[in-house]
Amino acid sequence: MDRNNEKTHFLSNSKPVTLTPSWEAQKLPEDDLNFKGMDKEKLPLKPPLDKWRLVFIIFMLHGLGTLMPWNMFITAKSYFEDFKLAPVDGGNGTTVYASSFMQYIGFASQIPNLIFNWLNIFVHLGGDLTKRIVYSILFELLIFIVTVLLAILDSTSWQAAFFWITMISVVLLNMANGIYQNTIYGMAATLPIKYTGAVVLGSNISGLFASVVSICSTYIFSSHRTSAIYYFITAMLVLLVCFDTYFALPLNKFYRYHTMLRRKEEKPLTNQQEVTKVPYWTVFKQASPQMFNIFFTFFITLSVFPAVHSDIKAVAPDFVISPDLFASITCFLTFNLFAMLGSLTTSWIQWPKPRFLCVPVILRVVFIPLFLLCNYLPKGVDRTIPVLITNEWVYWIIAIVMSYSSGYLSSLGMMYAPQTVQPKHQITAGMFAAAMLITGIFSGILFSFVMPSLVAL
């Protein structure tokens, strides 16, 4: 056979490779899964390297995407409360919608997120992994388009309608995000421990990113409307990047190796056709110590952030940060920056070990009274208890320690949880961990409703 015939023969017998990361759900042949050259019975003794840390970066990007909806809406607090929901006559008062916006946005975000995180563990909402992630991201993009349109429109004469349309949008956004977030944590759980940390790191970067974009858009654009339009368009661009990078995973040898390794471990030893049932309760019990750590870390954090944290005002009128930027910098920027740094630290330091992680997690309860003793002035509430922490620098240090410990301890809990179960159940453990994360957030937000009444006793 001459060279031309050989080439023609090769091209006629070559099949295109399907780029779908969801092979564990579709049970496709190895050749269709980009596994050519990998014998699932004889995997390489030396695992492939994550060259240029591409898989780490992709999961970090998806971590950023999973908390983008929540962070973009809470960081835009000033846009909603001081512009869209401000008094129509331009007075100094506060409308009922503005005074309750943060509490409502918390419920509208976290209740659907909580429900769909837990449902996604037991019910394959949306089908296989690819469909769950792709459809969720596309739906989130659609909701952000609606949010941009609402920013363009003048809603002065229909504030009530704007308020409830926004809340419905947030509910729908977080229904999709609950599926997206839970699935990504499940996927990361099958990789080495630091890749779950990458998702948590990305989620903390998400908050920092939202804070920086908010501050920059406020300074660049003098109009609240223009600032908000570009602010929410930025979120759409991030989700588009997440959408695109997801399909790069099957091209990476490192990711393919670990997926093949998991498929080999999940293969039934006795009957190939046997359907293996996931022992949900056993998995939950084995991972329960870390589930508690994840839950309680986020419960304490969300009890004070952002509801209490963002309503703490400077006592000194001549403080280095101007009053209009005090909350943006000492609350949102500080929390997101140091939570990110705390999460990043776990890439090099993983202490304490799983058995003793509960000790610092429980000790963080001290942050609740500390924040209440600062100059916390909730809207519509007359504070009666004295302000004992009057130094802005002391308050800022407390905020930094709270933020850093939140990022660090939550990352450790999320990283440890999948390691407490058998490899074949790590996806389920990762999904349980994500659901407990959201449960902690929701419970903390719920508890934050009590805070205004505690300073008005």
CSV table of C-alpha atoms in Angstrom, one decimal:
chain,number,residue,atom,x,y,z
A,1,MET,CA,0.0,0.0,0.0
A,2,ASP,CA,1.6,3.3,-1.1
A,3,ARG,CA,1.8,6.4,1.1
A,4,ASN,CA,-1.3,8.0,-0.5
A,5,ASN,CA,-3.4,4.9,0.0
A,6,GLU,CA,-2.2,4.6,3.6
A,7,LYS,CA,-3.2,8.2,4.3
A,8,THR,CA,-6.6,7.7,2.6
A,9,HIS,CA,-7.2,4.5,4.6
A,10,PHE,CA,-6.2,6.2,7.9
A,11,LEU,CA,-8.5,9.2,7.3
A,12,SER,CA,-11.4,7.0,6.3
A,13,ASN,CA,-11.2,5.0,9.5
A,14,SER,CA,-10.6,7.9,11.9
A,15,LYS,CA,-13.5,8.9,14.1
A,16,PRO,CA,-13.9,12.3,15.7
A,17,VAL,CA,-13.5,12.4,19.5
A,18,THR,CA,-16.6,13.5,21.4
A,19,LEU,CA,-15.6,16.2,23.9
A,20,THR,CA,-17.9,15.5,26.8
A,21,PRO,CA,-16.8,15.4,30.4
A,22,SER,CA,-20.0,13.6,31.5
A,23,TRP,CA,-18.9,10.1,30.5
A,24,GLU,CA,-19.6,8.7,34.0
A,25,ALA,CA,-23.2,9.3,33.3
A,26,GLN,CA,-23.4,8.3,29.7
A,27,LYS,CA,-21.4,5.0,29.9
A,28,LEU,CA,-19.8,5.8,26.5
A,29,PRO,CA,-17.0,3.7,25.0
A,30,GLU,CA,-13.4,4.7,25.9
A,31,ASP,CA,-12.6,5.9,22.3
A,32,ASP,CA,-15.5,8.4,22.5
A,33,LEU,CA,-14.3,9.6,25.8
A,34,ASN,CA,-10.8,10.7,24.8
A,35,PHE,CA,-9.4,7.6,26.6
A,36,LYS,CA,-7.5,6.3,23.6
A,37,GLY,CA,-4.1,5.1,24.7
A,38,MET,CA,-5.3,4.5,28.3
A,39,ASP,CA,-5.9,0.9,29.3
A,40,LYS,CA,-8.3,1.0,32.1
A,41,GLU,CA,-6.9,-2.3,33.5
A,42,LYS,CA,-3.3,-1.1,33.3
A,43,LEU,CA,-3.3,2.6,34.2
A,44,PRO,CA,0.1,4.3,34.3
A,45,LEU,CA,2.0,3.8,37.5
A,46,LYS,CA,2.9,7.5,37.5
A,47,PRO,CA,-0.2,9.7,37.2
A,48,PRO,CA,0.0,12.4,34.5
A,49,LEU,CA,0.9,15.9,35.8
A,50,ASP,CA,-1.6,18.8,35.8
A,51,LYS,CA,0.5,20.7,33.3
A,52,TRP,CA,0.5,24.4,33.9
A,53,ARG,CA,-2.1,23.6,36.6
A,54,LEU,CA,-4.8,23.9,34.0
A,55,VAL,CA,-7.3,21.7,35.7
A,56,PHE,CA,-6.7,23.5,39.0
A,57,ILE,CA,-7.4,26.8,37.3
A,58,ILE,CA,-10.5,25.5,35.6
A,59,PHE,CA,-12.0,24.3,38.9
A,60,MET,CA,-11.0,27.6,40.5
A,61,LEU,CA,-12.9,29.4,37.7
A,62,HIS,CA,-16.0,27.3,38.3
A,63,GLY,CA,-15.7,28.0,42.0
A,64,LEU,CA,-15.7,31.7,41.1
A,65,GLY,CA,-18.8,31.1,38.9
A,66,THR,CA,-20.8,29.2,41.5
A,67,LEU,CA,-20.9,32.1,44.0
A,68,MET,CA,-21.0,34.8,41.3
A,69,PRO,CA,-24.8,35.3,41.6
A,70,TRP,CA,-24.8,35.6,45.4
A,71,ASN,CA,-21.8,38.0,45.5
A,72,MET,CA,-22.9,40.2,42.6
A,73,PHE,CA,-26.3,40.9,44.2
A,74,ILE,CA,-25.1,41.5,47.8
A,75,THR,CA,-22.1,43.6,46.8
A,76,ALA,CA,-24.5,45.8,44.7
A,77,LYS,CA,-26.3,46.7,48.0
A,78,SER,CA,-25.8,50.5,47.4
A,79,TYR,CA,-27.2,50.3,43.9
A,80,PHE,CA,-30.4,48.6,45.1
A,81,GLU,CA,-30.9,50.4,48.4
A,82,ASP,CA,-29.6,53.9,47.6
A,83,PHE,CA,-30.7,54.2,43.9
A,84,LYS,CA,-33.4,51.8,42.7
A,85,LEU,CA,-35.2,51.6,46.1
A,86,ALA,CA,-34.4,55.1,47.4
A,87,PRO,CA,-37.3,57.4,48.4
A,88,VAL,CA,-38.9,58.8,45.3
A,89,ASP,CA,-38.9,62.4,46.7
A,90,GLY,CA,-35.1,62.3,47.2
A,91,GLY,CA,-35.5,62.6,51.0
A,92,ASN,CA,-33.1,61.1,53.6
A,93,GLY,CA,-35.5,58.5,54.8
A,94,THR,CA,-35.5,54.8,53.9
A,95,THR,CA,-38.2,52.9,52.0
A,96,VAL,CA,-39.6,49.7,53.4
A,97,TYR,CA,-38.1,47.9,50.3
A,98,ALA,CA,-34.6,49.3,51.0
A,99,SER,CA,-34.6,48.5,54.7
A,100,SER,CA,-35.5,44.9,54.2
A,101,PHE,CA,-33.6,44.3,50.9
A,102,MET,CA,-30.6,42.4,52.3
A,103,GLN,CA,-32.8,40.1,54.4
A,104,TYR,CA,-35.1,39.4,51.4
A,105,ILE,CA,-32.2,38.8,49.0
A,106,GLY,CA,-30.7,36.4,51.5
A,107,PHE,CA,-33.8,34.3,51.6
A,108,ALA,CA,-34.5,34.6,47.8
A,109,SER,CA,-30.9,33.4,47.2
A,110,GLN,CA,-30.4,30.7,49.7
A,111,ILE,CA,-33.8,28.9,50.0
A,112,PRO,CA,-33.8,27.7,46.3
A,113,ASN,CA,-30.0,27.2,46.4
A,114,LEU,CA,-30.4,25.0,49.5
A,115,ILE,CA,-33.3,23.0,48.1
A,116,PHE,CA,-31.7,22.3,44.8
A,117,ASN,CA,-28.3,21.5,46.3
A,118,TRP,CA,-29.9,18.7,48.4
A,119,LEU,CA,-32.2,17.5,45.5
A,120,ASN,CA,-29.2,17.3,43.2
A,121,ILE,CA,-27.7,14.6,45.4
A,122,PHE,CA,-30.6,12.2,45.2
A,123,VAL,CA,-32.2,13.2,41.9
A,124,HIS,CA,-30.3,13.8,38.7
A,125,LEU,CA,-31.8,17.1,38.0
A,126,GLY,CA,-31.3,18.0,34.3
A,127,GLY,CA,-29.7,14.7,33.4
A,128,ASP,CA,-26.0,13.9,33.2
A,129,LEU,CA,-23.3,16.2,34.5
A,130,THR,CA,-22.7,18.0,31.3
A,131,LYS,CA,-26.4,18.9,30.9
A,132,ARG,CA,-26.7,19.9,34.5
A,133,ILE,CA,-23.8,22.3,34.3
A,134,VAL,CA,-24.4,23.6,30.8
A,135,TYR,CA,-28.1,24.3,31.2
A,136,SER,CA,-27.5,25.9,34.6
A,137,ILE,CA,-25.0,28.3,33.3
A,138,LEU,CA,-27.1,29.2,30.3
A,139,PHE,CA,-30.1,29.8,32.5
A,140,GLU,CA,-28.0,32.0,34.8
A,141,LEU,CA,-26.9,34.1,31.8
A,142,LEU,CA,-30.5,34.6,30.8
A,143,ILE,CA,-31.4,35.9,34.3
A,144,PHE,CA,-28.5,38.3,34.3
A,145,ILE,CA,-29.7,39.7,30.9
A,146,VAL,CA,-33.0,40.4,32.7
A,147,THR,CA,-31.1,42.1,35.5
A,148,VAL,CA,-29.3,44.4,33.1
A,149,LEU,CA,-32.6,45.3,31.4
A,150,LEU,CA,-34.0,46.2,34.8
A,151,ALA,CA,-31.0,48.5,35.4
A,152,ILE,CA,-31.5,50.2,32.1
A,153,LEU,CA,-35.2,50.9,32.8
A,154,ASP,CA,-36.3,53.8,35.1
A,155,SER,CA,-38.2,52.0,37.8
A,156,THR,CA,-39.0,55.1,40.0
A,157,SER,CA,-42.7,54.8,39.5
A,158,TRP,CA,-42.9,51.1,40.0
A,159,GLN,CA,-40.5,50.3,42.9
A,160,ALA,CA,-42.7,47.6,44.3
A,161,ALA,CA,-42.8,45.8,41.0
A,162,PHE,CA,-39.0,46.2,40.5
A,163,PHE,CA,-38.4,44.8,44.0
A,164,TRP,CA,-40.5,41.7,43.4
A,165,ILE,CA,-39.2,41.1,39.9
A,166,THR,CA,-35.7,41.2,41.3
A,167,MET,CA,-36.6,38.7,44.0
A,168,ILE,CA,-38.2,36.3,41.5
A,169,SER,CA,-35.1,36.7,39.3
A,170,VAL,CA,-32.8,35.9,42.2
A,171,VAL,CA,-35.0,32.8,43.1
A,172,LEU,CA,-34.7,31.4,39.6
A,173,LEU,CA,-31.0,32.3,39.4
A,174,ASN,CA,-30.2,30.3,42.5
A,175,MET,CA,-32.4,27.3,41.6
A,176,ALA,CA,-30.0,26.9,38.6
A,177,ASN,CA,-27.0,27.8,40.7
A,178,GLY,CA,-27.8,25.1,43.3
A,179,ILE,CA,-27.5,22.4,40.7
A,180,TYR,CA,-24.4,24.0,39.2
A,181,GLN,CA,-22.6,24.4,42.5
A,182,ASN,CA,-23.4,20.9,43.8
A,183,THR,CA,-22.3,19.2,40.6
A,184,ILE,CA,-19.0,21.0,40.5
A,185,TYR,CA,-18.1,20.1,44.1
A,186,GLY,CA,-19.0,16.5,43.3
A,187,MET,CA,-16.7,16.5,40.2
A,188,ALA,CA,-13.8,18.0,42.1
A,189,ALA,CA,-14.2,15.4,44.9
A,190,THR,CA,-12.9,12.7,42.6
A,191,LEU,CA,-9.6,14.5,42.1
A,192,PRO,CA,-6.7,15.0,44.6
A,193,ILE,CA,-7.7,17.0,47.7
A,194,LYS,CA,-6.4,20.4,46.5
A,195,TYR,CA,-8.9,20.5,43.7
A,196,THR,CA,-11.8,20.8,46.1
A,197,GLY,CA,-9.8,23.5,47.6
A,198,ALA,CA,-9.5,25.1,44.2
A,199,VAL,CA,-13.3,25.4,44.0
A,200,VAL,CA,-13.5,26.9,47.5
A,201,LEU,CA,-10.6,29.3,46.5
A,202,GLY,CA,-12.5,30.3,43.4
A,203,SER,CA,-15.7,31.0,45.4
A,204,ASN,CA,-13.7,33.3,47.7
A,205,ILE,CA,-12.1,35.0,44.7
A,206,SER,CA,-15.6,35.5,43.5
A,207,GLY,CA,-16.4,37.8,46.4
A,208,LEU,CA,-13.2,39.7,46.0
A,209,PHE,CA,-13.8,40.0,42.3
A,210,ALA,CA,-17.3,41.3,42.8
A,211,SER,CA,-16.1,43.9,45.3
A,212,VAL,CA,-13.3,45.2,43.0
A,213,VAL,CA,-15.7,45.4,40.0
A,214,SER,CA,-18.2,47.2,42.2
A,215,ILE,CA,-15.7,49.8,43.4
A,216,CYS,CA,-14.2,50.3,39.9
A,217,SER,CA,-17.5,50.7,38.2
A,218,THR,CA,-18.6,53.2,40.8
A,219,TYR,CA,-15.5,55.3,40.2
A,220,ILE,CA,-15.4,55.0,36.4
A,221,PHE,CA,-19.1,55.8,35.9
A,222,SER,CA,-20.8,58.7,37.6
A,223,SER,CA,-24.2,57.3,36.9
A,224,HIS,CA,-25.6,54.5,39.1
A,225,ARG,CA,-27.5,53.1,36.1
A,226,THR,CA,-24.4,52.8,33.8
A,227,SER,CA,-22.3,51.5,36.7
A,228,ALA,CA,-24.8,48.7,37.4
A,229,ILE,CA,-25.1,47.8,33.7
A,230,TYR,CA,-21.4,47.1,33.3
A,231,TYR,CA,-21.2,45.6,36.7
A,232,PHE,CA,-23.7,42.8,35.8
A,233,ILE,CA,-22.4,42.4,32.3
A,234,THR,CA,-19.0,41.5,33.9
A,235,ALA,CA,-20.8,38.6,35.7
A,236,MET,CA,-22.1,37.4,32.4
A,237,LEU,CA,-18.6,37.4,30.9
A,238,VAL,CA,-17.3,35.3,33.9
A,239,LEU,CA,-20.1,32.7,33.4
A,240,LEU,CA,-19.3,32.5,29.6
A,241,VAL,CA,-15.7,31.7,30.5
A,242,CYS,CA,-16.9,29.0,32.9
A,243,PHE,CA,-19.1,27.6,30.1
A,244,ASP,CA,-16.2,27.5,27.7
A,245,THR,CA,-13.5,26.0,30.0
A,246,TYR,CA,-15.8,23.2,31.1
A,247,PHE,CA,-15.4,21.6,27.7
A,248,ALA,CA,-11.6,21.7,27.9
A,249,LEU,CA,-11.5,19.1,30.7
A,250,PRO,CA,-11.7,15.9,28.5
A,251,LEU,CA,-8.7,17.2,26.6
A,252,ASN,CA,-6.5,17.1,29.7
A,253,LYS,CA,-4.6,13.8,30.4
A,254,PHE,CA,-4.6,14.5,34.1
A,255,TYR,CA,-8.3,14.8,34.3
A,256,ARG,CA,-8.9,11.8,32.0
A,257,TYR,CA,-6.6,9.7,34.2
A,258,HIS,CA,-8.4,10.4,37.4
A,259,THR,CA,-11.8,9.8,35.7
A,260,MET,CA,-10.6,6.5,34.3
A,261,LEU,CA,-9.2,5.6,37.8
A,262,ARG,CA,-12.6,6.2,39.4
A,263,ARG,CA,-14.4,4.2,36.7
A,264,LYS,CA,-12.2,1.3,37.4
A,265,GLU,CA,-12.9,1.5,41.2
A,266,GLU,CA,-16.6,1.8,40.6
A,267,LYS,CA,-16.7,-1.3,38.3
A,268,PRO,CA,-18.7,-4.1,40.1
A,269,LEU,CA,-16.4,-7.1,40.8
A,270,THR,CA,-19.1,-9.8,40.4
A,271,ASN,CA,-21.7,-8.8,37.9
A,272,GLN,CA,-21.0,-6.2,35.2
A,273,GLN,CA,-24.7,-5.5,34.8
A,274,GLU,CA,-25.3,-5.0,38.5
A,275,VAL,CA,-26.5,-1.5,39.4
A,276,THR,CA,-24.6,-0.2,42.4
A,277,LYS,CA,-26.8,1.8,44.8
A,278,VAL,CA,-25.2,4.7,46.6
A,279,PRO,CA,-25.4,4.2,50.5
A,280,TYR,CA,-26.3,7.8,51.2
A,281,TRP,CA,-26.7,7.4,54.9
A,282,THR,CA,-23.4,5.6,55.3
A,283,VAL,CA,-21.5,8.2,53.3
A,284,PHE,CA,-23.1,11.0,55.4
A,285,LYS,CA,-22.3,9.3,58.7
A,286,GLN,CA,-18.6,8.7,57.7
A,287,ALA,CA,-18.2,12.3,56.6
A,288,SER,CA,-20.4,13.9,59.4
A,289,PRO,CA,-17.6,15.4,61.5
A,290,GLN,CA,-16.4,17.4,58.5
A,291,MET,CA,-20.0,18.1,57.5
A,292,PHE,CA,-20.4,19.8,60.9
A,293,ASN,CA,-17.2,21.8,60.5
A,294,ILE,CA,-18.4,23.1,57.1
A,295,PHE,CA,-21.9,23.9,58.4
A,296,PHE,CA,-20.8,25.7,61.5
A,297,THR,CA,-18.0,27.7,59.8
A,298,PHE,CA,-20.5,29.1,57.3
A,299,PHE,CA,-23.2,29.5,60.0
A,300,ILE,CA,-21.0,31.9,62.0
A,301,THR,CA,-19.7,33.7,59.0
A,302,LEU,CA,-23.2,34.4,57.5
A,303,SER,CA,-24.6,35.4,60.9
A,304,VAL,CA,-22.4,38.5,60.7
A,305,PHE,CA,-21.7,38.9,57.0
A,306,PRO,CA,-23.0,40.8,55.3
A,307,ALA,CA,-26.1,41.7,57.3
A,308,VAL,CA,-24.3,42.9,60.5
A,309,HIS,CA,-20.9,43.6,58.9
A,310,SER,CA,-22.2,46.0,56.3
A,311,ASP,CA,-24.1,48.1,58.8
A,312,ILE,CA,-21.1,48.9,61.0
A,313,LYS,CA,-20.3,52.6,60.7
A,314,ALA,CA,-17.1,54.5,61.5
A,315,VAL,CA,-17.2,56.3,64.9
A,316,ALA,CA,-14.5,58.9,64.1
A,317,PRO,CA,-15.7,61.4,61.4
A,318,ASP,CA,-12.1,61.8,60.1
A,319,PHE,CA,-11.2,58.1,59.6
A,320,VAL,CA,-8.9,57.4,56.8
A,321,ILE,CA,-11.7,55.8,54.8
A,322,SER,CA,-14.5,58.1,53.7
A,323,PRO,CA,-18.0,57.2,54.9
A,324,ASP,CA,-19.3,56.4,51.4
A,325,LEU,CA,-16.6,53.7,51.0
A,326,PHE,CA,-16.3,52.5,54.6
A,327,ALA,CA,-18.6,49.5,54.1
A,328,SER,CA,-17.3,48.7,50.6
A,329,ILE,CA,-13.7,48.5,51.9
A,330,THR,CA,-13.9,47.3,55.6
A,331,CYS,CA,-16.8,44.9,54.9
A,332,PHE,CA,-17.0,43.5,51.3
A,333,LEU,CA,-13.5,44.1,50.1
A,334,THR,CA,-11.9,43.0,53.4
A,335,PHE,CA,-14.0,39.9,53.8
A,336,ASN,CA,-13.5,38.7,50.2
A,337,LEU,CA,-9.8,39.5,50.1
A,338,PHE,CA,-8.9,37.7,53.4
A,339,ALA,CA,-11.3,34.8,52.8
A,340,MET,CA,-9.6,34.2,49.5
A,341,LEU,CA,-6.1,34.4,51.2
A,342,GLY,CA,-7.3,32.0,53.9
A,343,SER,CA,-8.5,29.6,51.3
A,344,LEU,CA,-5.3,30.0,49.3
A,345,THR,CA,-3.3,29.1,52.4
A,346,THR,CA,-4.7,25.6,52.5
A,347,SER,CA,-2.7,24.8,49.3
A,348,TRP,CA,0.4,24.8,51.4
A,349,ILE,CA,-0.7,24.3,55.0
A,350,GLN,CA,-3.4,21.8,56.1
A,351,TRP,CA,-3.6,22.2,59.9
A,352,PRO,CA,-5.2,21.2,62.1
A,353,LYS,CA,-5.8,17.7,60.8
A,354,PRO,CA,-9.4,16.4,60.4
A,355,ARG,CA,-9.8,15.1,63.9
A,356,PHE,CA,-9.2,18.5,65.6
A,357,LEU,CA,-10.6,20.9,63.0
A,358,CYS,CA,-13.7,21.3,65.1
A,359,VAL,CA,-11.8,23.2,67.8
A,360,PRO,CA,-11.1,26.4,65.9
A,361,VAL,CA,-14.4,26.1,64.1
A,362,ILE,CA,-16.4,26.2,67.4
A,363,LEU,CA,-14.2,29.0,68.8
A,364,ARG,CA,-15.3,31.3,66.0
A,365,VAL,CA,-18.6,31.7,67.8
A,366,VAL,CA,-16.9,34.6,69.6
A,367,PHE,CA,-17.2,36.8,66.4
A,368,ILE,CA,-21.0,37.2,66.9
A,369,PRO,CA,-20.7,39.2,70.2
A,370,LEU,CA,-17.6,41.0,68.9
A,371,PHE,CA,-19.4,42.4,65.9
A,372,LEU,CA,-22.4,43.4,67.9
A,373,LEU,CA,-20.2,45.4,70.2
A,374,CYS,CA,-18.9,47.5,67.3
A,375,ASN,CA,-20.8,50.5,66.0
A,376,TYR,CA,-23.5,48.4,64.4
A,377,LEU,CA,-26.4,50.6,63.3
A,378,PRO,CA,-29.0,48.6,61.4
A,379,LYS,CA,-31.5,50.6,59.3
A,380,GLY,CA,-34.8,51.4,61.1
A,381,VAL,CA,-33.6,50.2,64.5
A,382,ASP,CA,-32.7,52.4,67.5
A,383,ARG,CA,-29.6,50.9,69.2
A,384,THR,CA,-29.9,50.8,73.0
A,385,ILE,CA,-26.8,48.8,74.1
A,386,PRO,CA,-23.5,50.7,74.3
A,387,VAL,CA,-20.9,50.5,71.6
A,388,LEU,CA,-17.8,49.1,73.4
A,389,ILE,CA,-15.5,48.7,70.3
A,390,THR,CA,-15.2,52.3,69.1
A,391,ASN,CA,-11.8,52.1,67.4
A,392,GLU,CA,-12.1,51.5,63.7
A,393,TRP,CA,-8.7,49.8,63.5
A,394,VAL,CA,-9.7,47.3,66.2
A,395,TYR,CA,-12.9,46.6,64.3
A,396,TRP,CA,-11.0,46.1,61.1
A,397,ILE,CA,-8.6,43.6,62.7
A,398,ILE,CA,-11.6,41.6,64.0
A,399,ALA,CA,-13.1,41.7,60.5
A,400,ILE,CA,-9.8,40.5,59.0
A,401,VAL,CA,-9.4,37.6,61.4
A,402,MET,CA,-13.1,36.5,60.9
A,403,SER,CA,-12.6,36.6,57.1
A,404,TYR,CA,-9.3,34.8,57.0
A,405,SER,CA,-10.5,32.0,59.4
A,406,SER,CA,-13.7,31.6,57.3
A,407,GLY,CA,-11.8,31.0,54.1
A,408,TYR,CA,-9.2,28.8,55.7
A,409,LEU,CA,-11.4,26.6,57.9
A,410,SER,CA,-14.1,26.2,55.3
A,411,SER,CA,-11.5,25.1,52.7
A,412,LEU,CA,-10.1,22.5,55.1
A,413,GLY,CA,-13.6,21.1,55.8
A,414,MET,CA,-14.5,20.9,52.1
A,415,MET,CA,-11.1,19.2,51.3
A,416,TYR,CA,-11.3,16.7,54.2
A,417,ALA,CA,-14.9,15.6,53.6
A,418,PRO,CA,-14.4,13.5,50.4
A,419,GLN,CA,-11.3,11.9,51.9
A,420,THR,CA,-13.4,10.3,54.7
A,421,VAL,CA,-15.2,7.9,52.4
A,422,GLN,CA,-14.3,5.2,49.8
A,423,PRO,CA,-13.1,6.6,46.5
A,424,LYS,CA,-16.2,5.4,44.7
A,425,HIS,CA,-18.4,7.5,47.0
A,426,GLN,CA,-16.3,10.7,46.8
A,427,ILE,CA,-18.7,12.4,44.4
A,428,THR,CA,-21.6,11.8,46.8
A,429,ALA,CA,-19.5,13.1,49.7
A,430,GLY,CA,-18.5,16.2,47.8
A,431,MET,CA,-22.1,16.9,47.0
A,432,PHE,CA,-23.1,16.4,50.6
A,433,ALA,CA,-20.3,18.9,51.6
A,434,ALA,CA,-21.6,21.4,49.1
A,435,ALA,CA,-25.2,21.0,50.4
A,436,MET,CA,-23.9,21.5,54.0
A,437,LEU,CA,-22.1,24.6,52.9
A,438,ILE,CA,-25.4,26.1,51.6
A,439,THR,CA,-27.2,24.8,54.7
A,440,GLY,CA,-24.7,26.7,56.9
A,441,ILE,CA,-25.1,29.9,54.8
A,442,PHE,CA,-28.9,29.7,54.9
A,443,SER,CA,-29.0,29.1,58.7
A,444,GLY,CA,-26.5,31.9,59.3
A,445,ILE,CA,-28.6,34.3,57.2
A,446,LEU,CA,-31.7,33.2,59.1
A,447,PHE,CA,-30.0,33.8,62.4
A,448,SER,CA,-28.8,37.3,61.2
A,449,PHE,CA,-32.5,38.4,61.4
A,450,VAL,CA,-32.1,38.3,65.2
A,451,MET,CA,-29.2,40.7,65.3
A,452,PRO,CA,-31.0,44.0,65.1
A,453,SER,CA,-33.2,43.1,68.0
A,454,LEU,CA,-30.2,42.1,70.1
A,455,VAL,CA,-28.8,45.6,70.0
A,456,ALA,CA,-32.2,47.2,70.7
A,457,LEU,CA,-32.9,45.3,73.9
